[in-house]
Short mmCIF file of C-alpha atoms and ligand atoms in Angstrom, two decimals:
data_model
loop_
_atom_site.label_atom_id
_atom_site.label_comp_id
_atom_site.label_asym_id
_atom_site.label_seq_id
_atom_site.Cartn_x
_atom_site.Cartn_y
_atom_site.Cartn_z
CA MET W 1 128.02 295.90 165.91
CA ALA W 2 125.98 297.54 162.31
CA ASN W 3 122.56 295.23 161.95
CA ARG W 4 122.81 294.54 158.62
CA GLU W 5 126.74 293.81 159.21
CA LEU W 6 125.34 290.61 161.84
CA LEU W 7 122.08 289.51 159.03
CA SER W 8 124.50 289.18 156.60
CA ALA W 9 126.57 286.75 158.99
CA SER W 10 123.92 284.52 160.48
CA GLN W 11 122.82 284.37 156.23
CA ARG W 12 126.05 282.97 155.84
CA CYS W 13 125.91 280.87 158.98
CA MET W 14 122.48 279.61 157.52
CA TYR W 15 124.03 278.42 154.31
CA MET W 16 127.55 276.73 155.27
CA LEU W 17 125.33 274.85 158.47
CA MET W 18 129.39 274.43 160.10
CA GLY W 19 130.51 277.49 161.61
CA CYS W 20 129.32 280.74 163.40
CA PHE W 21 126.81 280.34 166.07
CA LEU W 22 129.96 277.17 166.47
CA ALA W 23 131.52 280.68 169.49
CA ILE W 24 128.64 281.58 171.22
CA THR W 25 127.31 277.77 171.94
CA LEU W 26 129.98 275.70 172.70
CA THR W 27 131.23 276.06 176.30
CA ASP W 28 127.77 275.59 177.81
CA SER W 29 128.09 272.73 176.04
CA MET W 30 131.41 271.50 176.79
CA LEU W 31 129.66 272.60 179.97
CA GLN W 32 126.45 270.39 179.16
CA VAL W 33 128.01 267.17 178.00
CA SER W 34 130.52 267.01 180.52
CA GLY W 35 128.09 266.89 183.81
CA SER W 36 125.79 264.74 181.77
CA THR W 37 125.93 261.82 184.74
CA THR W 38 123.05 262.07 187.02
CA SER W 39 123.96 263.90 190.09
CA ALA W 40 121.38 264.39 192.52
CA ALA W 41 119.48 267.33 190.95
CA ALA W 42 119.47 265.57 187.86
CA CYS W 43 115.19 265.47 187.14
CA PHE W 44 115.55 261.57 185.40
CA SER W 45 118.74 259.66 183.56
CA GLY W 46 117.10 259.32 179.96
CA LEU W 47 114.81 260.64 177.59
CA PHE W 48 113.15 258.89 174.95
CA ILE W 49 111.16 261.31 172.37
CA PHE W 50 108.88 259.86 170.40
CA GLY W 51 106.96 261.44 167.72
CA ASP W 52 107.04 263.38 164.46
CA SER W 53 109.18 265.92 162.71
CA LEU W 54 108.03 269.03 165.52
CA VAL W 55 110.75 266.88 168.13
CA GLU W 56 112.82 264.56 164.95
CA THR W 57 116.88 265.09 165.03
CA GLY W 58 117.69 263.44 161.78
CA ASN W 59 115.75 259.88 161.66
CA ALA W 60 113.68 260.69 158.48
CA ALA W 61 117.70 261.66 156.99
CA VAL W 62 118.92 258.40 157.24
CA ALA W 63 115.65 255.68 156.56
CA PHE W 64 115.23 258.15 153.38
CA PRO W 65 118.06 260.17 151.89
CA ALA W 66 117.03 260.57 149.10
CA ARG W 67 113.83 262.12 149.94
CA PHE W 68 115.27 264.48 152.48
CA ASN W 69 118.59 265.19 150.03
CA LYS W 70 120.90 266.66 152.95
CA THR W 71 122.46 268.28 150.73
CA THR W 72 120.04 270.38 149.42
CA GLN W 73 118.30 270.13 152.52
CA GLN W 74 120.62 271.76 154.87
CA ALA W 75 120.17 275.30 154.58
CA ALA W 76 116.34 274.04 155.43
CA LEU W 77 117.12 271.95 158.47
CA SER W 78 120.29 273.76 159.75
CA GLY W 79 117.85 276.02 161.81
CA PHE W 80 117.57 274.10 164.55
CA GLY W 81 119.43 273.08 167.25
CA LYS W 82 123.04 274.70 165.65
CA ALA W 83 124.51 274.01 168.53
CA ALA W 84 123.26 269.37 168.15
CA VAL W 85 123.95 269.87 164.85
CA LEU W 86 127.41 270.71 165.51
CA ALA W 87 127.91 268.23 167.63
CA GLY W 88 127.54 266.07 165.49
CA THR W 89 123.89 264.73 166.28
CA GLY W 90 123.07 265.79 162.07
CA VAL W 91 120.38 267.20 160.53
CA ARG W 92 116.65 268.32 161.81
CA PHE W 93 113.11 269.25 161.61
CA SER W 94 112.83 270.75 165.32
CA ASP W 95 115.66 270.90 168.55
CA VAL W 96 112.11 270.96 171.49
CA GLY W 97 113.99 267.11 171.82
CA ASP W 98 117.79 269.27 172.76
CA PHE W 99 115.86 272.03 175.05
CA THR W 100 114.42 269.02 176.65
CA ALA W 101 117.93 267.28 176.51
CA ARG W 102 120.01 270.53 177.86
CA ALA W 103 116.92 270.57 180.55
CA LEU W 104 118.12 267.23 182.33
CA GLY W 105 121.86 268.25 181.60
CA LEU W 106 121.89 264.96 179.89
CA SER W 107 124.24 266.05 176.21
CA PRO W 108 121.18 266.15 172.96
CA PRO W 109 119.53 262.59 172.47
CA SER W 110 120.98 260.49 169.39
CA ALA W 111 118.83 259.84 166.34
CA TYR W 112 117.61 256.13 167.12
CA LEU W 113 118.45 255.44 163.57
CA ASN W 114 120.65 257.49 163.66
CA ARG W 115 123.45 256.16 166.00
CA ASN W 116 126.88 253.62 165.51
CA GLN W 117 128.31 253.33 168.71
CA SER W 118 126.00 251.49 172.20
CA SER W 119 127.13 254.63 173.94
CA GLN W 120 125.17 256.74 172.32
CA LEU W 121 122.41 255.53 173.89
CA SER W 122 123.35 256.09 177.63
CA THR W 123 121.64 259.04 177.94
CA GLY W 124 117.85 257.99 175.93
CA THR W 125 117.26 258.23 171.92
CA ASN W 126 115.30 260.12 169.52
CA PHE W 127 112.00 257.20 167.83
CA ALA W 128 110.40 260.58 166.18
CA VAL W 129 111.24 260.64 162.65
CA GLY W 130 109.66 263.99 160.18
CA GLY W 131 106.45 262.91 158.85
CA SER W 132 105.38 260.19 160.86
CA THR W 133 101.41 259.86 161.78
CA VAL W 134 99.80 258.14 164.16
CA LEU W 135 97.15 256.90 162.10
CA ASP W 136 97.82 255.37 158.58
CA ASP W 137 94.63 255.31 156.74
CA TYR W 138 95.80 257.73 154.68
CA PRO W 139 95.78 258.42 150.53
CA THR W 140 98.52 257.50 149.07
CA GLY W 141 99.48 260.16 147.28
CA SER W 142 100.55 261.14 150.24
CA LEU W 143 103.18 258.59 150.75
CA SER W 144 105.03 260.53 147.52
CA ASP W 145 104.55 263.57 148.07
CA PRO W 146 107.86 264.95 146.87
CA ASN W 147 107.15 268.11 148.91
CA PHE W 148 108.75 267.17 151.63
CA LEU W 149 106.91 268.87 153.74
CA LEU W 150 104.21 266.82 153.06
CA THR W 151 105.85 263.60 152.96
CA ARG W 152 104.51 260.75 155.06
CA THR W 153 106.61 258.27 156.95
CA PRO W 154 105.93 254.97 156.94
CA PHE W 155 106.84 255.61 160.62
CA ASN W 156 103.70 255.79 163.17
CA LEU W 157 103.69 256.03 166.42
CA GLU W 158 103.66 251.62 167.22
CA THR W 159 106.59 251.19 165.30
CA GLN W 160 108.05 254.27 166.59
CA ILE W 161 107.13 252.25 170.74
CA GLN W 162 108.14 249.14 169.14
CA TRP W 163 111.64 250.13 168.50
CA TRP W 164 111.86 251.18 172.39
CA ARG W 165 110.49 247.37 173.52
CA ASP W 166 113.41 246.19 170.84
CA LEU W 167 115.75 247.98 171.71
CA LYS W 168 115.42 246.93 175.94
CA SER W 169 115.52 243.86 174.92
CA GLN W 170 119.02 243.97 172.84
CA VAL W 171 120.88 245.69 175.33
CA ASN W 172 121.33 245.49 179.25
CA PHE W 173 119.51 248.48 180.65
CA LYS W 174 120.87 249.07 183.72
CA ALA W 175 123.00 252.42 184.12
CA THR W 176 126.24 251.27 185.73
CA ASP W 177 126.88 249.86 181.72
CA GLY W 178 126.69 253.09 180.04
CA GLN W 179 124.22 251.39 177.09
CA LEU W 180 120.95 252.48 177.93
CA PRO W 181 119.19 254.99 180.92
CA PRO W 182 116.98 252.62 182.99
CA VAL W 183 113.57 253.31 181.97
CA ASN W 184 111.57 253.54 184.91
CA GLU W 185 113.96 256.34 186.13
CA SER W 186 113.69 258.21 182.54
CA LEU W 187 111.47 260.58 181.15
CA HIS W 188 108.99 259.89 177.36
CA PHE W 189 108.09 262.69 175.82
CA VAL W 190 105.11 261.86 172.78
CA LEU W 191 104.46 264.30 170.72
CA MET W 192 102.53 263.29 167.50
CA GLY W 193 99.20 263.97 165.12
CA ALA W 194 100.01 267.14 163.39
CA THR W 195 101.52 265.06 159.96
CA ASP W 196 97.67 263.49 160.38
CA TYR W 197 96.02 266.72 160.68
CA LEU W 198 98.45 268.11 157.58
CA LEU W 199 97.65 265.42 155.59
CA GLN W 200 94.46 265.50 156.04
CA TYR W 201 93.64 269.08 154.88
CA SER W 202 96.21 268.97 152.26
CA SER W 203 93.40 265.91 150.31
CA ASN W 204 90.66 268.21 150.59
CA PHE W 205 89.08 266.61 153.48
CA SER W 206 85.73 268.56 155.12
CA GLN W 207 86.15 269.47 158.83
CA HIS W 208 83.35 267.00 158.97
CA GLN W 209 86.04 263.98 157.78
CA VAL W 210 88.44 266.31 160.03
CA LEU W 211 86.71 266.58 163.75
CA ALA W 212 85.99 263.09 163.11
CA SER W 213 88.84 261.45 162.77
CA VAL W 214 89.99 263.62 166.44
CA PRO W 215 89.19 260.56 168.42
CA PHE W 216 90.16 257.66 166.31
CA ILE W 217 93.73 259.60 166.02
CA VAL W 218 93.56 260.63 170.15
CA ASN W 219 93.15 256.76 171.52
CA ARG W 220 95.50 255.60 169.27
CA ILE W 221 97.80 257.87 170.92
CA ALA W 222 96.59 257.57 174.30
CA LYS W 223 96.16 253.80 174.25
CA SER W 224 100.67 253.89 172.92
CA LEU W 225 101.19 256.02 176.67
CA GLU W 226 99.83 253.38 178.27
CA GLU W 227 102.00 250.97 176.34
CA LEU W 228 104.54 252.46 177.76
CA HIS W 229 103.87 252.33 181.58
CA VAL W 230 103.52 248.33 180.55
CA TYR W 231 106.48 248.07 179.15
CA GLY W 232 108.09 250.58 182.04
CA ALA W 233 107.98 253.33 181.86
CA GLN W 234 107.09 255.41 185.12
CA THR W 235 107.07 258.73 183.52
CA VAL W 236 105.20 259.49 180.23
CA VAL W 237 105.37 263.23 179.12
CA ALA W 238 101.91 263.55 176.74
CA VAL W 239 102.97 267.05 174.51
CA ASN W 240 99.29 268.33 172.63
CA LEU W 241 99.90 269.49 170.15
CA PRO W 242 100.58 273.92 169.27
CA PRO W 243 98.06 276.99 167.20
CA LEU W 244 98.70 274.91 163.79
CA GLY W 245 96.85 277.29 162.51
CA CYS W 246 99.16 279.87 162.59
CA THR W 247 101.99 278.67 161.05
CA SER W 248 103.01 279.78 157.68
CA ALA W 249 102.31 277.46 155.29
CA PHE W 250 98.63 275.97 157.46
CA LEU W 251 98.23 279.66 156.62
CA SER W 252 98.98 279.91 152.25
CA MET W 253 98.04 276.43 152.12
CA PHE W 254 94.63 276.55 153.55
CA PRO W 255 93.18 280.43 152.69
CA GLY W 256 89.92 281.17 153.59
CA ASN W 257 87.30 284.25 154.13
CA SER W 258 87.46 286.70 155.90
CA GLU W 259 85.53 285.35 159.00
CA ASP W 260 87.84 281.92 159.26
CA TYR W 261 90.55 284.01 160.74
CA ASP W 262 90.62 284.91 164.54
CA ALA W 263 92.39 287.58 165.97
CA TYR W 264 95.24 287.69 165.90
CA GLY W 265 95.93 285.72 162.02
CA CYS W 266 95.41 282.13 162.36
CA LEU W 267 92.96 280.12 161.17
CA LYS W 268 90.69 278.74 163.44
CA THR W 269 88.60 275.91 161.63
CA VAL W 270 92.61 274.30 161.37
CA ASN W 271 92.93 275.81 165.60
CA THR W 272 89.24 274.77 167.24
CA ALA W 273 90.30 270.51 165.12
CA ILE W 274 93.67 270.76 167.06
CA LEU W 275 91.88 271.96 170.19
CA ARG W 276 89.43 269.22 169.81
CA HIS W 277 92.82 266.97 169.98
CA ASN W 278 94.40 268.49 172.34
CA GLN W 279 90.93 268.37 174.52
CA LYS W 280 90.30 264.50 174.71
CA LEU W 281 93.85 264.03 175.40
CA PHE W 282 93.71 265.86 178.57
CA ARG W 283 90.46 264.16 179.38
CA ALA W 284 92.68 260.86 178.03
CA VAL W 285 95.79 261.69 179.74
CA SER W 286 93.45 262.63 183.57
CA ARG W 287 91.79 259.04 182.34
CA LEU W 288 95.77 257.43 182.68
CA GLN W 289 96.48 259.25 185.27
CA ARG W 290 93.20 258.61 187.66
CA THR W 291 94.08 255.04 186.95
CA TYR W 292 97.93 254.17 187.21
CA LYS W 293 98.24 256.42 190.10
CA SER W 294 100.55 255.20 191.76
CA MET W 295 102.05 253.43 189.75
CA SER W 296 103.30 255.41 186.47
CA SER W 297 103.07 259.80 185.97
CA PHE W 298 102.02 260.36 182.90
CA VAL W 299 101.89 264.46 182.18
CA TYR W 300 100.34 266.74 180.18
CA ALA W 301 102.34 269.11 178.44
CA ASP W 302 100.54 271.83 177.10
CA PHE W 303 102.50 273.33 174.19
CA TYR W 304 99.58 275.22 172.65
CA LYS W 305 99.24 277.86 175.28
CA SER W 306 102.97 278.72 174.88
CA THR W 307 102.45 279.16 171.47
CA TYR W 308 100.19 280.84 171.61
CA ASP W 309 100.20 283.52 174.49
CA ILE W 310 103.34 284.42 172.01
CA VAL W 311 100.72 284.88 169.69
CA GLU W 312 98.35 287.12 171.57
CA ASN W 313 101.92 289.07 172.97
CA PRO W 314 105.01 289.03 169.90
CA GLU W 315 105.92 291.94 171.67
CA GLN W 316 105.79 290.98 175.57
CA PHE W 317 107.68 287.65 173.79
CA GLY W 318 110.51 289.42 171.00
CA TYR W 319 108.74 288.66 168.46
CA ASP W 320 107.62 291.20 165.41
CA LYS W 321 104.13 291.29 165.05
CA ALA W 322 104.16 292.87 162.03
CA ALA W 323 106.43 289.86 160.34
CA LEU W 324 105.41 286.65 163.80
CA LEU W 325 103.15 284.64 161.16
CA LYS W 326 106.15 285.15 158.51
CA ALA W 327 108.49 282.09 157.95
CA CYS W 328 111.54 283.31 158.71
CA CYS W 329 113.79 280.90 155.54
CA GLY W 330 110.53 280.27 152.77
CA VAL W 331 109.84 283.22 149.83
CA GLY W 332 106.39 283.26 148.93
CA GLU W 333 103.65 286.50 149.33
CA THR W 334 102.15 287.79 152.96
CA TYR W 335 103.14 284.04 154.24
CA ASN W 336 106.54 284.06 152.74
CA PHE W 337 105.75 280.52 151.99
CA SER W 338 104.95 278.88 148.56
CA GLN W 339 104.76 275.09 148.33
CA THR W 340 106.62 275.10 145.46
CA SER W 341 109.88 277.29 147.03
CA THR W 342 110.82 275.82 150.03
CA CYS W 343 112.94 276.76 152.54
CA GLY W 344 117.08 275.21 151.38
CA GLY W 345 115.26 274.45 147.77
CA THR W 346 115.35 277.29 145.30
CA TRP W 347 113.59 279.75 143.45
CA VAL W 348 113.46 281.62 140.40
CA SER W 349 113.19 285.40 140.93
CA ASP W 350 111.43 287.22 139.32
CA ASP W 351 114.17 289.08 137.54
CA GLY W 352 114.90 284.94 136.12
CA VAL W 353 117.78 284.07 138.54
CA GLU W 354 118.26 280.31 139.81
CA ASP W 355 118.51 280.94 143.93
CA GLN W 356 118.87 279.29 147.53
CA VAL W 357 115.09 280.03 148.90
CA PRO W 358 116.49 282.98 151.61
CA ALA W 359 115.97 283.64 155.99
CA CYS W 360 115.60 286.23 156.96
CA GLY W 361 118.61 287.27 159.93
CA TYR W 362 116.48 286.67 163.51
CA PRO W 363 114.71 283.45 163.57
CA SER W 364 113.47 284.16 165.77
CA SER W 365 111.57 286.70 165.35
CA ARG W 366 109.21 284.87 163.49
CA LEU W 367 106.72 281.75 164.29
CA THR W 368 107.68 279.14 162.57
CA TRP W 369 111.57 278.84 160.68
CA ASP W 370 110.25 277.73 157.62
CA GLY W 371 106.27 278.05 157.56
CA PHE W 372 105.50 274.90 159.71
CA HIS W 373 108.75 273.72 161.84
CA PHE W 374 108.55 276.33 164.88
CA SER W 375 111.29 278.64 165.55
CA GLU W 376 113.67 277.09 167.99
CA SER W 377 112.56 280.84 170.28
CA VAL W 378 108.76 278.95 170.01
CA ALA W 379 111.51 275.43 171.33
CA ARG W 380 113.09 276.96 174.07
CA THR W 381 109.61 278.53 175.84
CA ALA W 382 107.65 275.39 175.84
CA VAL W 383 110.34 273.40 176.59
CA MET W 384 111.39 276.89 179.61
CA ASN W 385 107.48 276.32 180.66
CA PHE W 386 107.16 272.28 181.29
CA PHE W 387 110.53 272.63 183.83
CA GLN W 388 108.78 276.28 185.64
CA GLU W 389 105.63 274.56 185.83
CA LYS W 390 104.32 276.43 183.45
CA HIS W 391 101.36 275.46 181.53
CA VAL W 392 101.63 272.06 182.53
CA GLN W 393 99.63 269.39 184.06
CA PRO W 394 100.52 267.72 186.92
CA ALA W 395 102.45 271.47 187.41
CA ASN W 396 105.71 269.05 189.04
CA GLY W 397 104.96 266.80 186.26
CA LEU W 398 108.46 267.51 185.04
CA VAL W 399 110.52 268.03 187.88
CA PRO W 400 109.90 265.08 190.71
CA ASN W 401 110.43 265.76 194.00
CA TYR W 402 112.23 269.42 193.38
CA CYS W 403 114.76 268.16 191.07
CA LYS W 404 116.68 271.18 189.06
CA PRO W 405 116.35 271.18 185.85
CA ASN W 406 119.12 273.33 184.24
CA PHE W 407 118.90 276.23 181.98
CA ALA W 408 122.46 277.60 181.93
CA SER W 409 122.65 276.78 178.57
CA PHE W 410 119.25 278.05 177.37
CA GLN W 411 120.46 281.49 175.97
CA GLN W 412 119.31 283.07 172.07
CA ASP W 413 120.79 280.25 170.00
CA ASP W 414 120.06 283.10 166.84
CA ALA W 415 121.59 286.23 167.14
CA VAL W 416 119.61 288.82 170.19
CA VAL W 417 119.42 291.89 168.25
CA PRO W 418 115.79 292.62 166.09
CA GLU W 419 115.69 292.75 162.35
CA THR W 420 114.64 295.46 160.71
CA GLU W 421 112.02 294.30 158.61
CA PRO W 422 112.95 295.76 154.75
C1 NAG X 1 120.81 264.70 147.01
O1 NAG X 1 120.24 266.14 145.66
C2 NAG X 1 121.68 266.47 144.25
C3 NAG X 1 121.27 267.82 143.91
O2 NAG X 1 119.74 267.21 143.43
C4 NAG X 1 122.22 265.34 144.04
O3 NAG X 1 123.14 265.94 143.31
C5 NAG X 1 122.69 264.07 145.45
O4 NAG X 1 122.91 263.28 144.38
C6 NAG X 1 121.43 263.98 146.09
N1 NAG X 1 121.63 262.89 147.11
C7 NAG X 1 121.05 261.88 147.69
C8 NAG X 1 121.54 260.87 148.97
O5 NAG X 1 120.30 261.27 146.96
C1 NAG X 2 130.18 256.32 163.56
O1 NAG X 2 130.80 256.45 163.70
C2 NAG X 2 133.26 257.40 163.45
C3 NAG X 2 133.13 256.68 164.04
O2 NAG X 2 133.36 256.46 165.19
C4 NAG X 2 132.57 257.92 163.83
O3 NAG X 2 132.74 259.51 162.97
C5 NAG X 2 130.65 258.45 162.75
O4 NAG X 2 130.23 260.27 163.06
C6 NAG X 2 129.71 258.03 163.63
N1 NAG X 2 128.76 258.12 163.11
C7 NAG X 2 127.67 258.17 163.49
C8 NAG X 2 126.59 258.34 162.68
O5 NAG X 2 127.82 258.68 164.03
C1 NAG X 3 114.16 251.52 188.56
O1 NAG X 3 114.79 250.34 188.09
C2 NAG X 3 115.47 249.19 188.46
C3 NAG X 3 115.57 247.94 188.72
O2 NAG X 3 114.65 247.74 188.41
C4 NAG X 3 115.32 249.33 190.96
O3 NAG X 3 116.55 249.43 191.01
C5 NAG X 3 115.25 250.50 191.00
O4 NAG X 3 115.14 250.98 191.88
C6 NAG X 3 113.53 251.82 189.74
N1 NAG X 3 113.90 253.20 190.40
C7 NAG X 3 113.16 254.23 190.97
C8 NAG X 3 112.92 255.13 190.52
O5 NAG X 3 112.07 252.90 190.65
C1 NAG X 4 92.60 270.11 147.07
O1 NAG X 4 91.69 270.76 146.05
C2 NAG X 4 92.70 271.78 145.57
C3 NAG X 4 91.59 272.96 144.85
O2 NAG X 4 90.23 272.09 144.72
C4 NAG X 4 93.12 271.34 144.05
O3 NAG X 4 93.45 272.02 143.84
C5 NAG X 4 93.63 269.81 144.84
O4 NAG X 4 94.12 269.43 143.60
C6 NAG X 4 93.15 268.95 145.64
N1 NAG X 4 94.09 267.48 146.46
C7 NAG X 4 94.14 266.38 145.87
C8 NAG X 4 94.97 265.78 146.78
O5 NAG X 4 91.91 266.21 145.64
C1 NAG X 5 110.99 286.69 152.75
O1 NAG X 5 112.07 286.44 153.51
C2 NAG X 5 112.62 286.72 152.74
C3 NAG X 5 113.92 286.08 153.50
O2 NAG X 5 114.75 287.21 154.85
C4 NAG X 5 113.22 288.46 152.03
O3 NAG X 5 113.98 288.37 151.73
C5 NAG X 5 111.74 288.61 151.67
O4 NAG X 5 111.45 289.58 151.53
C6 NAG X 5 110.67 287.82 153.11
N1 NAG X 5 108.70 288.27 151.85
C7 NAG X 5 108.48 288.81 152.52
C8 NAG X 5 106.62 288.89 151.45
O5 NAG X 5 108.33 288.76 153.70
#
């Protein structure tokens, strides 16, 4: 097939939401669903996810239909979890949770606020909401920013843990009832904090202020991780923050002088704060590992390293080095990102024509999809790493007792022919 045809075909899909990816993924998704009951090789019988948009699968659009307007954001959100979107689990900002579910042989986790049948809970659920923060004390203006990329939602980590506790007390959580998987045999996946740092930088906090906030953010996360243990979780994975200083959104919103960029073009200040956060989180998780040694397993997963590996060696991972840091879906100089014309919205071209913000033909050539949220291939790589004992501590944390993760449906969901840049 000619490159041209491929580009236009996937671009069409982008706007139709449903469509061409069905043919590629349906067989595997069906196999996944029919094999979703716990088998001898299954690692965990359920999956519960807590976080912000980096792991969310549709809660924000349910909670705030006008702000996360389904119609206008459709194109933006269709970049993620195409197989899952087709399976009816809704618009989303991320497919990290879908890949995690696939690795576990489970069907994609429903969005907690979007479920309407208890059967949708039988393999767990996703509590993550786009725009959620660990801490609450941010400028009130940040709550009402009309730009959804900078929108904060009021469902912090504590609230999400409370939802989990409420849910456990409301439904009978024996696996045999098909209601909720036993939490002691489920994986609890926590990835939050990115929105906290985005809000601080976009509120013009100084680097000193941002660094000073790190202990507060991490301590609150650590408290939540411990709470999960106290209320019955036995496996809790704390995922660290990815290099936000390499995302098109941060790069275009917070530009620096030449000395502010590392050898790969990422923002050093932002990544310094993120690394500080990660280091502190690692120590907190290590403490929990020691404290609850025989009772619970706490796992640290290094999303930063998994993603930064790609930044250091884009070609080795099949990315386009020249376009790596440009958003796939977006308009704007240098990084293909503009705060006023984000993916899913419209823009006015030089000749005055208003049109949908365009997307590139091969999302997996880029680090991010829409500037802020990582492309599907970054998510796929991270989850494969974690389930293959790479960038995870302890190494077998996600594959206890020699269970076998399931990578059968991990093939590329989007076109596999690299795009030629215009
Ligand atoms: C979404 O936005 C479109 C166009 O701006 C509008 O017509 C529609 O009513 C909105 N839908 C919701 C649920 O707010
Ligand atoms: C809720 O249930 C109805 C009927 O079973 C179904 O058509 C609809 O898609 C479901 N909605 C969600 C969000 O799952
Ligand atoms: C989980 O809890 C149930 C009910 O208390 C118990 O029967 C089961 O053995 C526990 N599983 C593990 C792995 O501890
Ligand atoms: C942050 O600083 C920029 C540049 O000085 C300014 O345009 C913007 O309004 C400021 N934002 C806030 C939230 O103060
Ligand atoms: C941004 O992406 C669109 C779609 O791929 C493309 O048409 C445009 O040329 C890109 N702009 C830049 C500066 O990369």
